[in-house]
Amino acid sequence: MPEEIIESFQIRRLDILNEKGEADGPLMPSLSDDLIKKMYELFILLRTFDRYALNLHAEGRIGTYASVLGQEASQAGSALALEKSDWIFPSFRESGVYLSMGFPPRMLLQYWSGDERGSRVPDDLNIFPVCVPVGTQVPHAVGAAAAAKYKGDKIAVVSYFGDGGTSKGDFHEGLNMAGVMKLPVVFICQNNHWAISVPLKQQTASKTIAQKAYAYGFDGIQVDGNDVFAVYKATKEAVDKARQGGGPTFIECVTYRMSDHTTADDAKRYRSQEEVDMWKSKDPLLRLKLFMEKKGLWSEQYGKEIEEKTKEIIEKEVREKESTKDPDPKDMFTYTYTNLTPRQVKQMKDLEV
Amino acid sequence: MPEEIIESFQIRRLDILNEKGEADGPLMPSLSDDLIKKMYELFILLRTFDRYALNLHAEGRIGTYASVLGQEASQAGSALALEKSDWIFPSFRESGVYLSMGFPPRMLLQYWSGDERGSRVPDDLNIFPVCVPVGTQVPHAVGAAAAAKYKGDKIAVVSYFGDGGTSKGDFHEGLNMAGVMKLPVVFICQNNHWAISVPLKQQTASKTIAQKAYAYGFDGIQVDGNDVFAVYKATKEAVDKARQGGGPTFIECVTYRMSDHTTADDAKRYRSQEEVDMWKSKDPLLRLKLFMEKKGLWSEQYGKEIEEKTKEIIEKEVREKESTKDPDPKDMFTYTYTNLTPRQVKQMKDLEV
Amino acid sequence: MPVLNMVQAINLALKEEMQRDDSVVILGEDVGKDGGVFRVTEGLYDQFGAQRTIDTPLAESGIVGAAIGMAVYGLKPVAEIQFMGFIYPALDQILSHASRVRARSRGRFSCPLVIRTPYGIGIKAPEHHEESTEALLCHTPGVKVVVPSTPYNAKGLLISSIRDPDPVIFLEAARLYRMIKEEVPEGEYSLPLGQARTAREGSSVTLITWGSMLHRTLQAAEGYDAEVIDLMTLSPFDEETIYKSVKKTGRVVIVHEAPKTCGFGAELSASIAEDVMLYLKAPVMRVTAYDVVMPTAKLEDYYAPDVSRIRKAVEEILKY
Amino acid sequence: MPVLNMVQAINLALKEEMQRDDSVVILGEDVGKDGGVFRVTEGLYDQFGAQRTIDTPLAESGIVGAAIGMAVYGLKPVAEIQFMGFIYPALDQILSHASRVRARSRGRFSCPLVIRTPYGIGIKAPEHHEESTEALLCHTPGVKVVVPSTPYNAKGLLISSIRDPDPVIFLEAARLYRMIKEEVPEGEYSLPLGQARTAREGSSVTLITWGSMLHRTLQAAEGYDAEVIDLMTLSPFDEETIYKSVKKTGRVVIVHEAPKTCGFGAELSASIAEDVMLYLKAPVMRVTAYDVVMPTAKLEDYYAPDVSRIRKAVEEILKY
Ligand SMILES: Cc1ncc(C[n+]2csc(CCOP(=O)(O)OP(=O)(O)O)c2C)c(N)n1
Ligand SMILES: Cc1ncc(C[n+]2csc(CCOP(=O)(O)OP(=O)(O)O)c2C)c(N)n1
Ligand SMILES: [Mg+2]
Ligand SMILES: [Mg+2]
């Protein structure tokens, strides 16, 4: 009875599309040209939305905004692998996921303006409103997955969070419960290397984030989060497995937050330009474009067309958002409970003056 | 750039002393006869204390009590590897750790009677009072370790918790911080297979508890928790490593809760007698005794002497505890803040009537 | 009609609601096979199976967080927190989410969950097992707080809580679990949330209390022409019943077992002062626990109001 | 004397205490290299290094739990919670541990820590960034709650809080951080905890408030013979100063930005009713936020008291 090895693990990493736009043959999933174009068009949508949102903030026309620049592959790539019937529990940096699922851009802008009507998710989307307290959305996803399993619904639930989110107790409690109950849930960590000013190394001593899954008895995989094919493939496999009763999967998308944390932040205070530049060369859009060019799926004209179409869409959404009247102050009473309490009825009278 | 393995882990398990009392030669640490006898004597102390406590509860002379029966090797074995200058943050099932560190038995009985003076830890012991909210003591240990490191004190901090405790957010937040800061702290999980009525399998899907350490970037090891030599050795190595700046270690002691959860519980409602019987054969005391017999360290007479001496000690402690007057109700005011608040001064007058 | 104690009455409410509605599921620590540490969920595991009486890992924030996810998805989860002292790790989920799902999503999502938890003094259990921090929850718009005081109202209120479309915290006085028995109808009946009851009529002083303290208060009221109001729901609380009584008696004593400062009694007193002060013949008095860290068993009897402390206040207020 | 805003005053207090006492350490999210999201800890990382200005992982319960361990071990940790809305996950550590270390161990251990956190409305930030739930903490015996209202008292109170042997929650009104500047002495001075100050003298009505609301209240008081009391410490609060003023004016308006029900105003009102009711010429009034889920930027101006709502209450109470 010597000292013995009783368990071992190996953490896999998936890379398909490299920075030159070359895809690994055997690993490359079979994707229709339409889907690949959709990926590209979503990238443009996300990037355009992001640019407009940053500008609108700079002009004081919306409030604090959290940019998704650099994380397009992680967000659009994973969202595209989902069905409309799947449920999504995002954090606050998932504008790209919302947009990819068809959430109206003007509502996102409303949200970032502090207008809560922006969080009245359209009835045909099973995506939860933005969750600000980091990590707290994880148990919600687990509970929804438990409910789906109990009801026999063949859906998957996806929870998004950042590298910082993995430090929170709720992350742990949620993943552990998902493991025990073998729930149809996929945990997608966008490891963008920073939690405001805290670099990954100070967030956790774990070499990969993917390996944290093994603490909960299910598989974790690391993917190049700037590689839309890898993200798509890993997510697709995970949601399929979830729907088939195979239990949870953890996906670490290794990516980078190209912007400041939010418009309230100044990243120059704590990180080097060299680091940012290094990641510029790993841009998810550039490599997708190179790939498509090689396949004959991209031309200058197509590129221009998409850009213009997208700009038009976003500008229209901005106009619509800006022409929306401010919410009725009474809304805060109306939605606190299903019915007003007697005390609220009295208090509401203040607003009538 | 194919799918590749980027990280791998192996979980080790340490067994030294088997159920027949045979020790593995190469793994056996070199222990003085005195230390081995001390282990035995502590086992008897723990068991005697436990028996008396259960009886006192049955007679209504103390309140709810959490038995340590079956976990003597995990508790005494680990405590014996510590120095007096080390700091300990126990949960509520560590009577055996308290006793092994020299905590007065009568104070433990006071504690379990709801007399808070039992938690006024003697000045020469760095052990924290019982922590009831599961898992919450883990960050305390981490903070103490950070303080020790900051001050340059060459000590180790030890935190104890159960298998159930590993599910709590505080466990996660504490271990993660310890990993990042590379702190001199040892996490000892007494995996006794049950958290009240919840069996290990429903607590976590992780095959071992030890492997959870790899989520935090440090080593975890599983030991036979009913094998005092294995527990001692693993703990000693871990505290030495901590003191030398090597950072945290996680030790999973695989053991079994032989009694009900507490005197308020009836384990027959949820677990089988067969399982309990199976673990009886793995008794930590029996195998230590067999080992000592073989080594000529145990004789009937020695056994009887120790039992009687221990009984006398415990009986004296029980008498002392029972002859102690009840605490002054004013104590609840006296210790809430360093100084009484004006409001408390007024309220305290009630007690003067 | 069966004569039940509070544990049995709550158990019956759960059983009937689970029978009636497949979307009602129970989750928590030891609620399944063990039937709960107070046996409140006894028998439900056998009847409804592990899918509907879920023994969770030891993780209160996870339990409440998962219950929120279930509720949003369309179930009606009834989560148990083993003791109120262990609800604190779940406060973030309650304050930041359960209470806000409806408001945040402007009604697209709602959160019809119930969190049951035993609270309060009187069981001589270890530290953290006898908390009474209802005021924290009552300061949280978006959740309701219900505190039954007898087997009959426990069943009726729990049924209403489960059917309520908003999150409800349901506080069960552990001291009462087996203290009193009374007739409890089988089958459906429900007591509306937000309504107090007059547990005793009287005209010279109004005693306001809830949950565990009701019984001591009733005892203390004996021999006086005292009205006793049992709030039953703390949030939203029934101003009307209180004010009616205050207008009649002009004297108010509030009894609760939480520390005085910022306890729910403060709100009652402040509301009365604001709205019906001109009817008062005497200052509103509060009989409460002291502003100290809650002591354990040996001192707990000195901590919370007992009959004699309540009587003393009644005597004093009657002097005005 | 330097003229500083509140951020600078707090920064100075931290710097001076860290210089004076090696056992003072800072920990929290982004407090180190970034100097805090409001720049309150700016420069401390450069001066005192990563050992004393610790950028922690994103884990509020862990931060407070670790701070407790540090305090018990002999340090004087000053933990920052990035916004008060993120203190909830740490409430368990505060309520179950920080507040009880001394009582539980009968004085063997103590917990001299400070938890700083920005609170309150007025910065148009996303959800959860403008909470004002001080009442929860004031209902917790064993912790103190301090809320400065100007750069000068922020520095003095923070120094006292750091030196206090018990745990202190230090609430910094984010709206005030850069709103006002005043002379703040360099070097040691401290303001005792538990003492209110009369920010404005008057004799016809007493306005009681704290933190961010002080300035609106002072504005509202203009033109009236109103006394304004700035509590500065909420727990334990200064009954004496309040009662003295109430005895003089006979009229009280309490102003806070938390929802009304079970806000700290309830305690003030109840205490006044209990202890000095006979001096009152009018019901004690509360001007507070509404009992609703706190709205975000677009509606926040309708939510909390503004000058006109405070004035309305003053006008009304003066009619009595
Ligand atoms: C519980 C909690 N604590 C603190 C914050 C403030 N905060 C907002 S985002 C953030 C960092 C999040 O980092 P990460 O999870 O990596 O997500 P990212 O911003 O990189 O997308 C912090 C500290 C918060 N929102 N919630
Ligand atoms: C936060 C919290 N939740 C619930 C409880 C009630 N409780 C006490 S012990 C226990 C089980 C603990 O299991 P484990 O951690 O394995 O320790 P063991 O009892 O086996 O020593 C529970 C649920 C508690 N004390 N604290
Ligand atoms: Mg990040
Ligand atoms: Mg256990």
XYZ file of C-alpha atoms in Angstrom, chain B residues 85 87 89 116-151 153 155 157 168 170 173-174 176-177 180-181 327 331-332 334-339 341-344 346, chain D residues 21-25 27 51-52 54-75 89 92-93 96-97 99 101-110 140-144 164-167 235-237 239 243 267 271 274-275:
128
model
C 2.939 28.824 17.588
C -2.665 28.989 14.279
C -9.154 27.654 12.546
C -19.554 31.149 26.010
C -16.782 31.198 28.543
C -15.867 27.851 27.032
C -14.737 29.772 23.974
C -12.328 32.009 25.836
C -9.371 30.230 24.349
C -6.412 30.052 26.774
C -3.805 32.691 26.050
C -1.124 30.182 25.128
C -3.185 28.555 22.389
C -3.640 30.005 18.934
C -6.805 28.167 18.181
C -9.945 29.981 17.178
C -13.294 29.290 18.842
C -15.705 26.834 17.250
C -17.059 28.069 13.935
C -20.628 26.989 13.319
C -21.464 28.451 9.888
C -19.952 25.831 7.639
C -16.922 26.882 5.639
C -16.778 30.450 6.924
C -13.608 29.821 8.900
C -11.603 29.122 5.758
C -11.058 32.792 4.791
C -10.118 33.558 8.394
C -7.274 31.089 8.150
C -6.229 32.622 4.862
C -6.223 36.107 6.360
C -4.249 34.974 9.375
C -1.751 33.333 7.052
C -1.469 36.552 5.057
C -0.854 38.448 8.293
C 1.791 35.954 9.397
C 3.514 36.184 6.051
C 3.398 39.971 6.132
C 4.865 40.027 9.608
C 6.390 35.014 11.370
C 4.363 29.783 11.395
C -1.993 28.262 9.735
C -19.433 26.557 0.259
C -16.180 30.751 1.310
C -12.830 32.219 -2.149
C -10.411 31.354 0.635
C -8.236 30.771 -4.338
C -6.813 33.697 -2.408
C -2.672 33.572 -5.476
C -0.858 34.917 -2.425
C -22.243 33.083 33.541
C -21.542 39.284 29.991
C -23.585 39.643 26.853
C -19.717 43.433 28.309
C -18.248 41.741 25.277
C -20.300 43.054 22.370
C -18.047 46.065 21.969
C -14.885 46.996 23.813
C -16.893 49.665 25.600
C -22.686 51.991 24.163
C -24.964 54.518 25.889
C -27.944 52.468 24.794
C -26.462 49.313 26.276
C -29.567 51.830 29.740
C 1.385 52.069 12.056
C 2.879 49.147 10.164
C -0.045 46.947 11.044
C -2.434 48.967 8.897
C -2.866 47.207 5.543
C -6.995 45.093 0.689
C 2.326 43.790 0.622
C 0.295 46.555 2.205
C -3.299 44.149 -1.673
C -5.151 43.696 -4.949
C -7.324 40.714 -4.121
C -9.204 38.339 -6.361
C -12.838 39.260 -7.043
C -14.394 37.791 -3.914
C -16.102 40.006 -1.361
C -16.794 37.340 1.230
C -13.194 36.236 0.921
C -11.971 39.795 1.288
C -13.900 40.423 4.480
C -13.226 36.913 5.780
C -9.507 37.350 5.180
C -9.607 40.778 6.791
C -11.133 39.151 9.868
C -8.294 36.640 9.972
C -5.776 39.451 9.621
C -7.410 41.478 12.369
C -7.503 38.519 14.703
C -3.854 37.881 14.000
C -2.952 41.428 14.958
C -3.136 43.580 11.870
C -21.967 38.557 -0.338
C -22.389 36.612 6.346
C -18.810 37.327 7.337
C -21.702 36.015 11.714
C -18.086 36.804 12.426
C -19.390 41.454 14.813
C -15.279 37.709 17.407
C -14.942 39.598 20.667
C -18.162 38.336 22.229
C -17.681 34.771 21.093
C -14.181 34.524 22.479
C -15.079 36.536 25.571
C -12.423 39.055 24.729
C -9.581 36.694 23.897
C -9.733 37.785 20.260
C -10.871 41.033 18.760
C -26.068 44.206 13.845
C -24.697 44.593 17.375
C -20.933 44.336 17.424
C -20.188 46.486 14.390
C -20.111 50.237 14.218
C -11.081 51.617 17.027
C -10.682 48.155 18.577
C -13.970 46.963 17.063
C -15.090 46.447 13.471
C -24.223 52.821 15.165
C -24.010 53.576 17.992
C -25.858 56.824 17.370
C -29.124 60.014 21.291
C -32.779 64.588 22.145
C -35.088 53.716 14.510
C -36.302 56.253 19.755
C -39.943 56.389 23.205
C -37.713 58.823 24.966
